[in-house]
């Protein structure tokens, strides 16, 4: 049917993380650039983790120095080469094409989404918490 988007659901992840992933894919996550596009005034749209670029999901989860370092450590830990992605969609396409069998693909998806979730929760602590 027209307008239907497949829901990415991982049975190994908590429901709230699956919903977060769904919102991320739909580009509905409240990153600062998305909030400003909805005409909400913010004091800054810079990334709270590095302060070097506008905070959008690509920067926050893939391009920020904290994200890059996290992905490098993750790649070293699981002993695989992870390419540099220019979009979240490309990251998920890479995970979907991971050629290690269905169970290992599900585990890789779980680990990648968990890393993105951890970056998001850390960002939220910086924005809303007392750090």
CSV table of C-alpha atoms in Angstrom, one decimal:
chain,number,residue,atom,x,y,z
A,1,UNK,CA,0.0,0.0,0.0
A,2,UNK,CA,1.0,3.6,-0.7
A,3,UNK,CA,2.6,5.4,2.2
A,4,UNK,CA,3.4,2.3,4.3
A,5,UNK,CA,6.8,2.1,5.8
A,6,UNK,CA,8.2,-1.2,7.0
A,7,UNK,CA,8.8,-1.2,10.7
A,8,UNK,CA,12.3,-2.3,11.8
A,9,UNK,CA,11.7,-4.4,14.9
A,10,UNK,CA,14.3,-6.3,16.8
A,11,UNK,CA,13.1,-8.9,19.3
A,12,UNK,CA,16.3,-8.6,21.3
A,13,UNK,CA,15.8,-4.9,22.0
A,14,UNK,CA,13.5,-3.2,24.5
A,15,UNK,CA,10.3,-1.8,23.1
A,16,UNK,CA,11.4,1.7,23.8
A,17,UNK,CA,14.5,1.2,21.8
A,18,UNK,CA,12.5,-0.3,18.9
A,19,UNK,CA,10.2,2.8,19.0
A,20,UNK,CA,13.2,5.1,19.1
A,21,UNK,CA,14.6,3.3,16.0
A,22,UNK,CA,11.3,3.7,14.2
A,23,UNK,CA,11.2,7.4,15.0
A,24,UNK,CA,14.8,7.7,13.8
A,25,UNK,CA,14.0,6.0,10.5
A,26,UNK,CA,10.9,8.2,10.0
A,27,UNK,CA,13.1,11.3,10.7
A,28,UNK,CA,11.0,12.2,13.7
A,29,UNK,CA,13.7,12.3,16.3
A,30,UNK,CA,13.9,15.6,18.1
A,31,UNK,CA,17.5,16.4,17.2
A,32,UNK,CA,18.0,20.2,17.3
A,33,UNK,CA,17.8,20.7,13.5
A,34,UNK,CA,14.5,18.9,13.4
A,35,UNK,CA,13.2,21.0,16.3
A,36,UNK,CA,14.2,24.3,14.7
A,37,UNK,CA,12.4,23.2,11.4
A,38,UNK,CA,9.2,23.0,13.5
A,39,UNK,CA,9.7,26.7,14.3
A,40,UNK,CA,10.8,26.2,17.9
A,41,UNK,CA,13.4,28.6,19.0
A,42,UNK,CA,16.5,27.2,20.6
A,43,UNK,CA,19.5,29.0,22.1
A,44,UNK,CA,21.9,26.8,20.0
A,45,UNK,CA,21.6,24.1,17.3
A,46,UNK,CA,25.2,23.0,17.8
A,47,UNK,CA,25.9,19.4,18.8
A,48,UNK,CA,26.0,19.2,22.6
A,49,UNK,CA,28.7,16.5,22.4
A,50,UNK,CA,31.3,18.3,20.3
A,51,UNK,CA,30.0,21.8,19.7
A,52,UNK,CA,31.5,21.7,16.2
A,53,UNK,CA,28.5,21.3,13.9
A,54,UNK,CA,24.8,21.5,13.7
A,55,UNK,CA,23.1,18.7,15.5
A,56,UNK,CA,21.2,16.5,13.1
A,57,UNK,CA,20.9,12.7,13.3
A,58,UNK,CA,23.7,12.1,10.8
A,59,UNK,CA,26.1,14.3,12.7
A,60,UNK,CA,25.0,13.0,16.1
A,61,UNK,CA,25.2,9.3,15.3
A,62,UNK,CA,27.8,9.1,12.5
A,63,UNK,CA,29.9,12.2,12.1
A,64,UNK,CA,30.5,13.7,15.6
A,65,UNK,CA,33.9,13.0,17.0
A,66,UNK,CA,32.3,11.1,19.9
A,67,UNK,CA,30.3,9.0,17.5
A,68,UNK,CA,33.3,8.3,15.2
A,69,UNK,CA,35.4,7.2,18.2
A,70,UNK,CA,32.5,5.0,19.5
A,71,UNK,CA,32.1,3.3,16.1
A,72,UNK,CA,35.8,2.7,15.8
A,73,UNK,CA,36.0,1.1,19.2
A,74,UNK,CA,32.9,-1.0,18.4
A,75,UNK,CA,34.5,-2.1,15.1
A,76,UNK,CA,37.7,-3.1,16.9
A,77,UNK,CA,35.7,-4.9,19.6
A,78,UNK,CA,33.7,-7.1,17.2
A,79,UNK,CA,36.7,-7.3,14.8
A,80,UNK,CA,35.1,-6.1,11.6
A,81,UNK,CA,35.6,-3.2,9.3
A,82,UNK,CA,32.7,-0.7,9.4
A,83,UNK,CA,32.6,1.8,6.5
A,84,UNK,CA,31.9,5.5,7.0
A,85,UNK,CA,28.2,6.2,6.4
A,86,UNK,CA,26.7,9.4,5.1
A,87,UNK,CA,23.2,8.5,6.3
A,88,UNK,CA,21.3,6.4,8.8
A,89,UNK,CA,19.6,4.6,5.9
A,90,UNK,CA,23.0,3.5,4.6
A,91,UNK,CA,24.0,2.2,8.0
A,92,UNK,CA,20.8,0.1,8.2
A,93,UNK,CA,21.3,-1.1,4.7
A,94,UNK,CA,24.8,-2.3,5.6
A,95,UNK,CA,23.4,-4.1,8.6
A,96,UNK,CA,20.6,-5.7,6.5
A,97,UNK,CA,23.2,-6.9,4.0
A,98,UNK,CA,25.6,-8.3,6.7
A,99,UNK,CA,26.5,-11.7,5.4
A,100,UNK,CA,26.9,-13.8,8.5
A,101,UNK,CA,23.6,-15.5,8.7
A,102,UNK,CA,20.2,-14.4,10.1
A,103,UNK,CA,21.1,-14.8,13.8
A,104,UNK,CA,24.4,-12.9,13.5
A,105,UNK,CA,22.7,-10.2,11.4
A,106,UNK,CA,20.1,-9.8,14.2
A,107,UNK,CA,22.9,-9.6,16.8
A,108,UNK,CA,24.8,-7.0,14.6
A,109,UNK,CA,21.5,-5.0,14.3
A,110,UNK,CA,21.1,-5.2,18.1
A,111,UNK,CA,24.6,-3.9,18.7
A,112,UNK,CA,24.4,-1.1,16.2
A,113,UNK,CA,21.0,0.2,17.4
A,114,UNK,CA,22.2,-0.1,21.0
A,115,UNK,CA,25.3,2.1,20.2
A,116,UNK,CA,23.0,4.7,18.6
A,117,UNK,CA,20.7,4.5,21.6
A,118,UNK,CA,23.7,5.0,24.0
A,119,UNK,CA,24.8,8.1,22.0
A,120,UNK,CA,21.2,9.4,22.2
A,121,UNK,CA,20.9,8.9,25.9
A,122,UNK,CA,24.4,10.5,26.5
A,123,UNK,CA,23.3,13.5,24.4
A,124,UNK,CA,20.1,13.8,26.5
A,125,UNK,CA,22.1,13.8,29.7
A,126,UNK,CA,24.2,16.7,28.3
A,127,UNK,CA,21.2,18.6,27.1
A,128,UNK,CA,18.8,18.0,30.0
A,129,UNK,CA,20.9,16.7,32.9
A,130,UNK,CA,23.5,18.3,35.2
A,131,UNK,CA,26.8,17.2,33.9
